[in-house]
PDB file of C-alpha atoms and ligand atoms in Angstrom:
ATOM      1  CA  MET M  55      -0.022   0.003   0.012  1.00 98.00           C
ATOM      2  CA  ILE M  56       0.823   3.609  -0.274  1.00 98.00           C
ATOM      3  CA  ASP M  57      -0.190   6.138   2.202  1.00 98.00           C
ATOM      4  CA  THR M  58      -0.620   9.150  -0.258  1.00 98.00           C
ATOM      5  CA  HIS M  59      -0.775  11.928   2.320  1.00 98.00           C
ATOM      6  CA  ALA M  60       0.748  11.819   5.698  1.00 98.00           C
ATOM      7  CA  HIS M  61       2.539  14.889   7.710  1.00 98.00           C
ATOM      8  CA  ILE M  62       4.697  12.722   9.790  1.00 98.00           C
ATOM      9  CA  TYR M  63       7.384  15.354   9.721  1.00 98.00           C
ATOM     10  CA  LEU M  64       5.333  17.371  12.057  1.00 98.00           C
ATOM     11  CA  GLU M  65       6.057  17.733  15.724  1.00 98.00           C
ATOM     12  CA  HIS M  66       3.325  15.429  16.762  1.00 98.00           C
ATOM     13  CA  PHE M  67       5.901  12.507  15.844  1.00 98.00           C
ATOM     14  CA  ASN M  68       9.076  13.870  17.338  1.00 97.00           C
ATOM     15  CA  GLU M  69       9.001  11.327  20.188  1.00 98.00           C
ATOM     16  CA  ASP M  70       8.454   8.091  18.106  1.00 98.00           C
ATOM     17  CA  ARG M  71       8.921   8.688  14.226  1.00 98.00           C
ATOM     18  CA  ASP M  72      11.089   5.703  13.769  1.00 98.00           C
ATOM     19  CA  GLU M  73       8.460   3.434  15.350  1.00 98.00           C
ATOM     20  CA  VAL M  74       5.735   4.984  13.381  1.00 98.00           C
ATOM     21  CA  ILE M  75       7.469   4.162  10.033  1.00 98.00           C
ATOM     22  CA  GLU M  76       8.342   0.616  11.405  1.00 98.00           C
ATOM     23  CA  ARG M  77       4.785   0.055  12.093  1.00 98.00           C
ATOM     24  CA  ALA M  78       3.663   1.228   8.605  1.00 98.00           C
ATOM     25  CA  LEU M  79       6.188  -1.290   6.963  1.00 98.00           C
ATOM     26  CA  ALA M  80       4.730  -3.827   9.201  1.00 98.00           C
ATOM     27  CA  GLN M  81       1.192  -3.296   7.847  1.00 98.00           C
ATOM     28  CA  GLY M  82       2.184  -3.509   4.208  1.00 98.00           C
ATOM     29  CA  VAL M  83       2.675   0.411   3.828  1.00 98.00           C
ATOM     30  CA  LYS M  84       5.709   0.805   1.512  1.00 98.00           C
ATOM     31  CA  LYS M  85       5.745   4.447   0.634  1.00 98.00           C
ATOM     32  CA  ILE M  86       4.546   7.603   2.476  1.00 98.00           C
ATOM     33  CA  LEU M  87       4.046  10.712   0.522  1.00 98.00           C
ATOM     34  CA  LEU M  88       4.713  13.978   2.493  1.00 98.00           C
ATOM     35  CA  PRO M  89       2.588  17.008   1.266  1.00 98.00           C
ATOM     36  CA  ASN M  90       4.232  20.044   2.289  1.00 98.00           C
ATOM     37  CA  ILE M  91       2.292  23.042   4.471  1.00 98.00           C
ATOM     38  CA  ASP M  92       4.358  26.141   4.175  1.00 98.00           C
ATOM     39  CA  SER M  93       7.849  27.684   4.415  1.00 98.00           C
ATOM     40  CA  SER M  94       7.978  26.449   8.099  1.00 98.00           C
ATOM     41  CA  SER M  95       7.545  22.798   7.411  1.00 98.00           C
ATOM     42  CA  ILE M  96      10.174  22.365   4.505  1.00 98.00           C
ATOM     43  CA  ASP M  97      13.220  21.626   6.707  1.00 98.00           C
ATOM     44  CA  SER M  98      11.634  18.765   8.547  1.00 98.00           C
ATOM     45  CA  MET M  99      10.043  17.152   5.724  1.00 98.00           C
ATOM     46  CA  LEU M 100      13.248  17.107   3.758  1.00 98.00           C
ATOM     47  CA  ASP M 101      15.246  15.778   6.776  1.00 98.00           C
ATOM     48  CA  LEU M 102      12.702  12.785   6.996  1.00 98.00           C
ATOM     49  CA  GLU M 103      13.219  12.120   3.113  1.00 98.00           C
ATOM     50  CA  GLU M 104      16.864  11.936   3.945  1.00 98.00           C
ATOM     51  CA  LYS M 105      16.477   9.602   6.568  1.00 98.00           C
ATOM     52  CA  TYR M 106      14.079   7.305   4.594  1.00 98.00           C
ATOM     53  CA  PRO M 107      14.713   8.235   0.767  1.00 96.00           C
ATOM     54  CA  ASP M 108      12.838   5.035  -0.614  1.00 96.00           C
ATOM     55  CA  ILE M 109       9.870   5.288   1.724  1.00 98.00           C
ATOM     56  CA  CYS M 110       9.310   8.960   2.233  1.00 98.00           C
ATOM     57  CA  TYR M 111       8.699  11.372  -0.871  1.00 98.00           C
ATOM     58  CA  PRO M 112       8.269  14.985  -0.337  1.00 98.00           C
ATOM     59  CA  MET M 113       5.934  17.446  -2.257  1.00 98.00           C
ATOM     60  CA  MET M 114       6.247  21.147  -2.512  1.00 98.00           C
ATOM     61  CA  GLY M 115       3.403  23.629  -2.289  1.00 98.00           C
ATOM     62  CA  LEU M 116       1.570  25.975  -0.077  1.00 98.00           C
ATOM     63  CA  HIS M 117      -1.441  24.934   1.996  1.00 98.00           C
ATOM     64  CA  PRO M 118      -4.672  27.113   1.673  1.00 97.00           C
ATOM     65  CA  CYS M 119      -4.586  27.595   5.458  1.00 96.00           C
ATOM     66  CA  SER M 120      -1.283  29.166   5.102  1.00 97.00           C
ATOM     67  CA  VAL M 121      -2.469  31.613   2.334  1.00 97.00           C
ATOM     68  CA  LYS M 122      -2.222  34.971   4.059  1.00 96.00           C
ATOM     69  CA  GLU M 123      -0.999  38.577   3.484  1.00 96.00           C
ATOM     70  CA  ASP M 124       2.576  37.184   2.541  1.00 97.00           C
ATOM     71  CA  PHE M 125       1.378  34.342   0.134  1.00 98.00           C
ATOM     72  CA  GLU M 126       3.375  35.698  -2.887  1.00 98.00           C
ATOM     73  CA  LYS M 127       6.537  35.534  -0.937  1.00 98.00           C
ATOM     74  CA  GLU M 128       5.615  31.914   0.038  1.00 98.00           C
ATOM     75  CA  LEU M 129       5.049  30.983  -3.482  1.00 98.00           C
ATOM     76  CA  GLU M 130       8.319  32.458  -4.613  1.00 98.00           C
ATOM     77  CA  LEU M 131      10.035  30.086  -2.187  1.00 98.00           C
ATOM     78  CA  VAL M 132       7.817  27.166  -3.656  1.00 98.00           C
ATOM     79  CA  GLU M 133       8.947  27.968  -7.086  1.00 98.00           C
ATOM     80  CA  GLU M 134      12.616  28.307  -5.965  1.00 98.00           C
ATOM     81  CA  TRP M 135      12.700  24.734  -4.510  1.00 98.00           C
ATOM     82  CA  LEU M 136      10.959  23.419  -7.564  1.00 98.00           C
ATOM     83  CA  ASN M 137      13.762  24.907  -9.645  1.00 98.00           C
ATOM     84  CA  LYS M 138      16.395  23.355  -7.359  1.00 97.00           C
ATOM     85  CA  ARG M 139      15.461  19.841  -6.978  1.00 97.00           C
ATOM     86  CA  LYS M 140      12.667  17.073  -7.868  1.00 97.00           C
ATOM     87  CA  PHE M 141       9.583  16.800  -5.869  1.00 98.00           C
ATOM     88  CA  LEU M 142       6.772  14.250  -6.319  1.00 98.00           C
ATOM     89  CA  ALA M 143       3.936  16.738  -6.661  1.00 98.00           C
ATOM     90  CA  ILE M 144       2.792  20.310  -6.101  1.00 98.00           C
ATOM     91  CA  GLY M 145       1.027  19.867  -2.735  1.00 96.00           C
ATOM     92  CA  GLU M 146      -0.416  20.444  -0.411  1.00 98.00           C
ATOM     93  CA  MET M 147      -2.395  23.233  -2.129  1.00 98.00           C
ATOM     94  CA  GLY M 148      -6.142  24.045  -2.212  1.00 97.00           C
ATOM     95  CA  THR M 149      -8.935  25.958  -0.897  1.00 97.00           C
ATOM     96  CA  ASP M 150     -10.665  26.168   2.606  1.00 96.00           C
ATOM     97  CA  LEU M 151     -13.476  28.402   3.814  1.00 95.00           C
ATOM     98  CA  TYR M 152     -13.902  26.431   7.163  1.00 92.00           C
ATOM     99  CA  TRP M 153     -11.024  27.918   9.112  1.00 82.00           C
ATOM    100  CA  ASP M 154     -10.904  31.385   7.654  1.00 87.00           C
ATOM    101  CA  LYS M 155     -12.666  33.262   4.841  1.00 91.00           C
ATOM    102  CA  THR M 156     -10.404  36.447   5.024  1.00 95.00           C
ATOM    103  CA  PHE M 157      -8.105  35.343   2.077  1.00 97.00           C
ATOM    104  CA  TRP M 158     -10.567  33.730  -0.285  1.00 96.00           C
ATOM    105  CA  GLU M 159      -9.495  35.580  -3.099  1.00 97.00           C
ATOM    106  CA  GLU M 160      -6.011  35.102  -2.431  1.00 97.00           C
ATOM    107  CA  GLN M 161      -6.518  31.402  -2.137  1.00 97.00           C
ATOM    108  CA  LYS M 162      -7.920  31.290  -5.734  1.00 97.00           C
ATOM    109  CA  THR M 163      -5.063  33.188  -7.085  1.00 98.00           C
ATOM    110  CA  ALA M 164      -2.467  30.877  -5.227  1.00 98.00           C
ATOM    111  CA  PHE M 165      -4.624  27.852  -6.662  1.00 98.00           C
ATOM    112  CA  ARG M 166      -4.070  29.022 -10.067  1.00 98.00           C
ATOM    113  CA  ILE M 167      -0.322  29.917  -9.767  1.00 98.00           C
ATOM    114  CA  GLN M 168       0.255  26.280  -8.345  1.00 98.00           C
ATOM    115  CA  CYS M 169      -1.644  25.037 -11.175  1.00 98.00           C
ATOM    116  CA  ASP M 170       0.526  26.677 -13.541  1.00 98.00           C
ATOM    117  CA  LEU M 171       3.686  25.480 -11.511  1.00 98.00           C
ATOM    118  CA  ALA M 172       2.520  21.943 -11.973  1.00 98.00           C
ATOM    119  CA  LEU M 173       2.052  22.281 -15.706  1.00 98.00           C
ATOM    120  CA  LYS M 174       5.347  23.803 -16.077  1.00 98.00           C
ATOM    121  CA  HIS M 175       7.181  21.150 -14.105  1.00 98.00           C
ATOM    122  CA  ASP M 176       5.074  18.265 -15.125  1.00 97.00           C
ATOM    123  CA  LEU M 177       3.708  17.276 -11.756  1.00 98.00           C
ATOM    124  CA  PRO M 178       0.329  16.228 -10.475  1.00 98.00           C
ATOM    125  CA  ILE M 179      -1.366  18.421  -7.855  1.00 98.00           C
ATOM    126  CA  VAL M 180      -2.538  17.415  -4.365  1.00 98.00           C
ATOM    127  CA  ILE M 181      -5.750  19.416  -3.530  1.00 98.00           C
ATOM    128  CA  HIS M 182      -7.096  20.082  -0.092  1.00 97.00           C
ATOM    129  CA  CYS M 183     -10.619  21.432  -0.173  1.00 95.00           C
ATOM    130  CA  ARG M 184     -12.885  22.001   2.831  1.00 93.00           C
ATOM    131  CA  GLU M 185     -16.536  23.403   2.293  1.00 93.00           C
ATOM    132  CA  THR M 186     -15.227  24.334  -1.283  1.00 96.00           C
ATOM    133  CA  ILE M 187     -15.490  21.107  -3.118  1.00 96.00           C
ATOM    134  CA  ASP M 188     -17.646  22.860  -6.084  1.00 97.00           C
ATOM    135  CA  GLU M 189     -15.591  25.862  -6.044  1.00 97.00           C
ATOM    136  CA  THR M 190     -12.549  23.777  -6.420  1.00 98.00           C
ATOM    137  CA  ILE M 191     -14.020  21.582  -9.098  1.00 98.00           C
ATOM    138  CA  ASP M 192     -14.614  24.829 -11.139  1.00 97.00           C
ATOM    139  CA  LEU M 193     -11.069  26.076 -10.578  1.00 98.00           C
ATOM    140  CA  VAL M 194      -9.766  22.600 -11.918  1.00 98.00           C
ATOM    141  CA  THR M 195     -12.078  23.010 -14.810  1.00 97.00           C
ATOM    142  CA  GLU M 196     -10.189  25.967 -15.943  1.00 97.00           C
ATOM    143  CA  TYR M 197      -7.238  23.724 -16.626  1.00 96.00           C
ATOM    144  CA  GLU M 198      -9.145  20.680 -18.106  1.00 88.00           C
ATOM    145  CA  ASP M 199      -7.699  20.873 -21.571  1.00 92.00           C
ATOM    146  CA  LYS M 200      -4.257  21.589 -20.464  1.00 96.00           C
ATOM    147  CA  GLY M 201      -3.375  18.180 -19.109  1.00 95.00           C
ATOM    148  CA  LEU M 202      -3.313  18.876 -15.393  1.00 97.00           C
ATOM    149  CA  LYS M 203      -3.245  15.757 -13.179  1.00 97.00           C
ATOM    150  CA  GLY M 204      -3.875  15.257  -9.622  1.00 98.00           C
ATOM    151  CA  VAL M 205      -6.028  14.257  -6.574  1.00 98.00           C
ATOM    152  CA  PHE M 206      -8.649  15.459  -4.362  1.00 98.00           C
ATOM    153  CA  HIS M 207      -7.198  14.570  -1.129  1.00 98.00           C
ATOM    154  CA  CYS M 208      -9.547  13.539   1.832  1.00 97.00           C
ATOM    155  CA  PHE M 209     -12.590  13.094  -0.584  1.00 97.00           C
ATOM    156  CA  THR M 210     -15.964  13.342   1.310  1.00 96.00           C
ATOM    157  CA  GLY M 211     -18.033  14.504  -1.460  1.00 97.00           C
ATOM    158  CA  SER M 212     -21.272  13.074  -3.177  1.00 97.00           C
ATOM    159  CA  VAL M 213     -21.346  10.454  -5.951  1.00 98.00           C
ATOM    160  CA  GLU M 214     -21.865  13.316  -8.504  1.00 98.00           C
ATOM    161  CA  GLN M 215     -19.092  15.381  -7.304  1.00 98.00           C
ATOM    162  CA  GLY M 216     -16.945  12.154  -7.484  1.00 98.00           C
ATOM    163  CA  LYS M 217     -17.975  11.705 -10.955  1.00 98.00           C
ATOM    164  CA  LYS M 218     -17.045  15.293 -11.864  1.00 98.00           C
ATOM    165  CA  ILE M 219     -13.687  14.972 -10.574  1.00 98.00           C
ATOM    166  CA  THR M 220     -13.099  11.522 -12.025  1.00 98.00           C
ATOM    167  CA  GLU M 221     -14.316  12.507 -15.421  1.00 97.00           C
ATOM    168  CA  MET M 222     -11.571  15.398 -15.293  1.00 96.00           C
ATOM    169  CA  ASP M 223      -9.072  12.386 -15.078  1.00 96.00           C
ATOM    170  CA  PHE M 224      -8.573  13.470 -11.300  1.00 98.00           C
ATOM    171  CA  TYR M 225      -8.025  10.881  -8.507  1.00 98.00           C
ATOM    172  CA  LEU M 226      -9.982  10.590  -5.172  1.00 98.00           C
ATOM    173  CA  GLY M 227      -7.866  10.280  -1.873  1.00 98.00           C
ATOM    174  CA  LEU M 228      -9.885   8.137   0.457  1.00 98.00           C
ATOM    175  CA  GLY M 229      -8.798   8.284   4.062  1.00 97.00           C
ATOM    176  CA  GLY M 230     -10.157   8.095   7.757  1.00 96.00           C
ATOM    177  CA  VAL M 231     -13.637   9.829   6.933  1.00 95.00           C
ATOM    178  CA  SER M 232     -14.294   6.594   4.759  1.00 95.00           C
ATOM    179  CA  THR M 233     -14.434   4.664   8.034  1.00 95.00           C
ATOM    180  CA  PHE M 234     -16.672   6.761  10.109  1.00 95.00           C
ATOM    181  CA  LYS M 235     -20.073   5.238  11.012  1.00 90.00           C
ATOM    182  CA  ASN M 236     -21.733   8.849  10.237  1.00 89.00           C
ATOM    183  CA  GLY M 237     -19.404   9.604   7.352  1.00 89.00           C
ATOM    184  CA  GLY M 238     -21.795   8.574   4.551  1.00 94.00           C
ATOM    185  CA  MET M 239     -19.066   7.293   2.375  1.00 96.00           C
ATOM    186  CA  ASP M 240     -20.451   3.723   2.695  1.00 96.00           C
ATOM    187  CA  GLN M 241     -23.063   5.118   0.177  1.00 96.00           C
ATOM    188  CA  VAL M 242     -20.734   6.897  -2.017  1.00 98.00           C
ATOM    189  CA  ILE M 243     -17.615   4.921  -2.496  1.00 98.00           C
ATOM    190  CA  PRO M 244     -19.311   1.986  -4.328  1.00 98.00           C
ATOM    191  CA  HIS M 245     -20.391   4.364  -7.110  1.00 98.00           C
ATOM    192  CA  LEU M 246     -16.786   5.929  -7.604  1.00 98.00           C
ATOM    193  CA  ASP M 247     -14.603   5.062 -10.712  1.00 98.00           C
ATOM    194  CA  ARG M 248     -12.463   2.361  -9.080  1.00 98.00           C
ATOM    195  CA  SER M 249      -9.488   3.110 -11.328  1.00 98.00           C
ATOM    196  CA  LYS M 250      -9.377   6.413  -9.609  1.00 98.00           C
ATOM    197  CA  ILE M 251      -9.262   5.900  -5.988  1.00 98.00           C
ATOM    198  CA  ILE M 252      -6.159   6.009  -3.819  1.00 98.00           C
ATOM    199  CA  LEU M 253      -5.582   5.544  -0.085  1.00 98.00           C
ATOM    200  CA  GLU M 254      -4.282   8.006   2.439  1.00 98.00           C
ATOM    201  CA  THR M 255      -4.284   8.803   6.203  1.00 98.00           C
ATOM    202  CA  ASP M 256      -3.781  12.656   6.292  1.00 98.00           C
ATOM    203  CA  SER M 257      -1.644  11.752   9.653  1.00 98.00           C
ATOM    204  CA  PRO M 258      -1.950  13.068  12.226  1.00 98.00           C
ATOM    205  CA  TYR M 259      -5.348  14.182  11.485  1.00 96.00           C
ATOM    206  CA  LEU M 260      -8.671  12.235  10.603  1.00 95.00           C
ATOM    207  CA  THR M 261      -7.779   9.057  12.447  1.00 97.00           C
ATOM    208  CA  PRO M 262     -10.000   6.276  11.100  1.00 96.00           C
ATOM    209  CA  ALA M 263     -12.180   4.068  13.327  1.00 94.00           C
ATOM    210  CA  PRO M 264     -11.441   2.413  15.861  1.00 96.00           C
ATOM    211  CA  HIS M 265      -8.804   4.957  16.789  1.00 96.00           C
ATOM    212  CA  ARG M 266     -10.936   8.024  16.023  1.00 93.00           C
ATOM    213  CA  GLY M 267      -9.850  11.133  18.292  1.00 92.00           C
ATOM    214  CA  LYS M 268      -6.192   9.734  18.699  1.00 97.00           C
ATOM    215  CA  ARG M 269      -3.361  10.805  16.531  1.00 98.00           C
ATOM    216  CA  ASN M 270      -3.287   9.201  13.230  1.00 98.00           C
ATOM    217  CA  GLU M 271      -0.360   7.485  11.432  1.00 98.00           C
ATOM    218  CA  PRO M 272       0.575   5.883   8.135  1.00 98.00           C
ATOM    219  CA  ALA M 273       0.073   2.123   9.445  1.00 98.00           C
ATOM    220  CA  TYR M 274      -3.759   3.000   9.930  1.00 98.00           C
ATOM    221  CA  THR M 275      -3.919   3.014   6.022  1.00 98.00           C
ATOM    222  CA  ALA M 276      -4.763  -0.577   6.379  1.00 98.00           C
ATOM    223  CA  LEU M 277      -7.735   0.319   8.325  1.00 98.00           C
ATOM    224  CA  VAL M 278      -8.906   2.580   5.445  1.00 98.00           C
ATOM    225  CA  ALA M 279      -8.135  -0.151   2.918  1.00 98.00           C
ATOM    226  CA  ASP M 280     -10.390  -2.782   5.045  1.00 97.00           C
ATOM    227  CA  LYS M 281     -13.231  -0.505   5.017  1.00 97.00           C
ATOM    228  CA  VAL M 282     -13.112   0.436   1.274  1.00 98.00           C
ATOM    229  CA  ALA M 283     -12.613  -3.300   0.292  1.00 98.00           C
ATOM    230  CA  ASP M 284     -15.626  -4.161   2.294  1.00 97.00           C
ATOM    231  CA  TYR M 285     -17.614  -1.453   0.589  1.00 97.00           C
ATOM    232  CA  LEU M 286     -16.506  -2.456  -2.950  1.00 98.00           C
ATOM    233  CA  GLY M 287     -16.673  -6.297  -2.162  1.00 98.00           C
ATOM    234  CA  LEU M 288     -13.127  -6.789  -2.884  1.00 98.00           C
ATOM    235  CA  SER M 289     -10.529  -8.950  -0.958  1.00 98.00           C
ATOM    236  CA  LYS M 290      -8.062  -6.901   0.955  1.00 97.00           C
ATOM    237  CA  GLU M 291      -5.299  -8.105  -1.457  1.00 97.00           C
ATOM    238  CA  ALA M 292      -7.299  -6.907  -4.490  1.00 98.00           C
ATOM    239  CA  LEU M 293      -7.970  -3.535  -3.025  1.00 98.00           C
ATOM    240  CA  ASP M 294      -4.307  -3.062  -2.045  1.00 98.00           C
ATOM    241  CA  GLU M 295      -3.237  -4.116  -5.660  1.00 98.00           C
ATOM    242  CA  LEU M 296      -5.966  -1.684  -7.229  1.00 98.00           C
ATOM    243  CA  THR M 297      -5.084   1.496  -5.117  1.00 98.00           C
ATOM    244  CA  THR M 298      -1.428   0.832  -5.174  1.00 98.00           C
ATOM    245  CA  ALA M 299      -1.526   0.486  -8.925  1.00 98.00           C
ATOM    246  CA  ASN M 300      -3.697   3.876  -9.228  1.00 98.00           C
ATOM    247  CA  ALA M 301      -1.240   5.849  -6.907  1.00 98.00           C
ATOM    248  CA  ASN M 302       1.662   4.655  -9.158  1.00 98.00           C
ATOM    249  CA  ALA M 303       0.060   5.783 -12.119  1.00 98.00           C
ATOM    250  CA  LEU M 304      -0.513   9.080 -10.638  1.00 98.00           C
ATOM    251  CA  PHE M 305       2.842   9.761  -8.702  1.00 98.00           C
ATOM    252  CA  PHE M 306       5.339   7.292 -10.162  1.00 97.00           C
ATOM    253  CA  PRO M 307       4.284   7.148 -13.708  1.00 93.00           C
ATOM    254  CA  SER M 308       7.808   6.494 -14.907  1.00 84.00           C
ATOM    255  CA  GLU M 309       8.193   3.423 -12.912  1.00 76.00           C
ATOM    256  CA  LYS M 310       5.579   1.561 -14.646  1.00 54.00           C
TER     257      LYS M 310
HETATM  258 NI1   NI O 594      -2.794  17.617   4.542  1.00 56.00          NI
END
């Protein structure tokens, strides 16, 4: 399996990061993809990559909750890094009206700038959207004919929204919410395009059942996989194979 979204470079893991990675490997999670947040998270993210180069893969981008007055400066730094070395994707980028609506216009500008960077560097985008799924689908639609690729991470939308996303050739990241009893995803996941679903944890957030409320970690990708396999009527092995192939197609196309 591949945990396509985990922030295990954050301080939540300072006490036991090595054990966290060991537990992930023991559960069959072979790769852990690291979405950046902003200029403050780059050093710890790259330190982790250096320690676990064939397991941890960093992305470069600016999280929508970090889009403030100084977002243009932050994006200059993103661009500098992209010119300096290879990253797996542009992320985590996106839109968020849940936490703060002050910088909505700036969020949309930052979104478009990062889409342009993705096209320039031929990288997929990793999208966070909270209370903004339709607005975000509209933003991606602007790029539909330009060959932009990516994933709507932590997908919790409707069947119809899922369809719009996969018809744009984008992927859907399924995580802890898929395991919540009141999450409603049991009604949605069976109707999604199977060739476009990938697994994630969003560690340390959105911990799947039965550990809800505690810190999340990449080993719990297996808990998400169990639930999704259940909804789709697949064996755990078939689900692992399907979602790993999907994640490889998006993030590691040259290894195929
Ligand atoms: Ni995230």
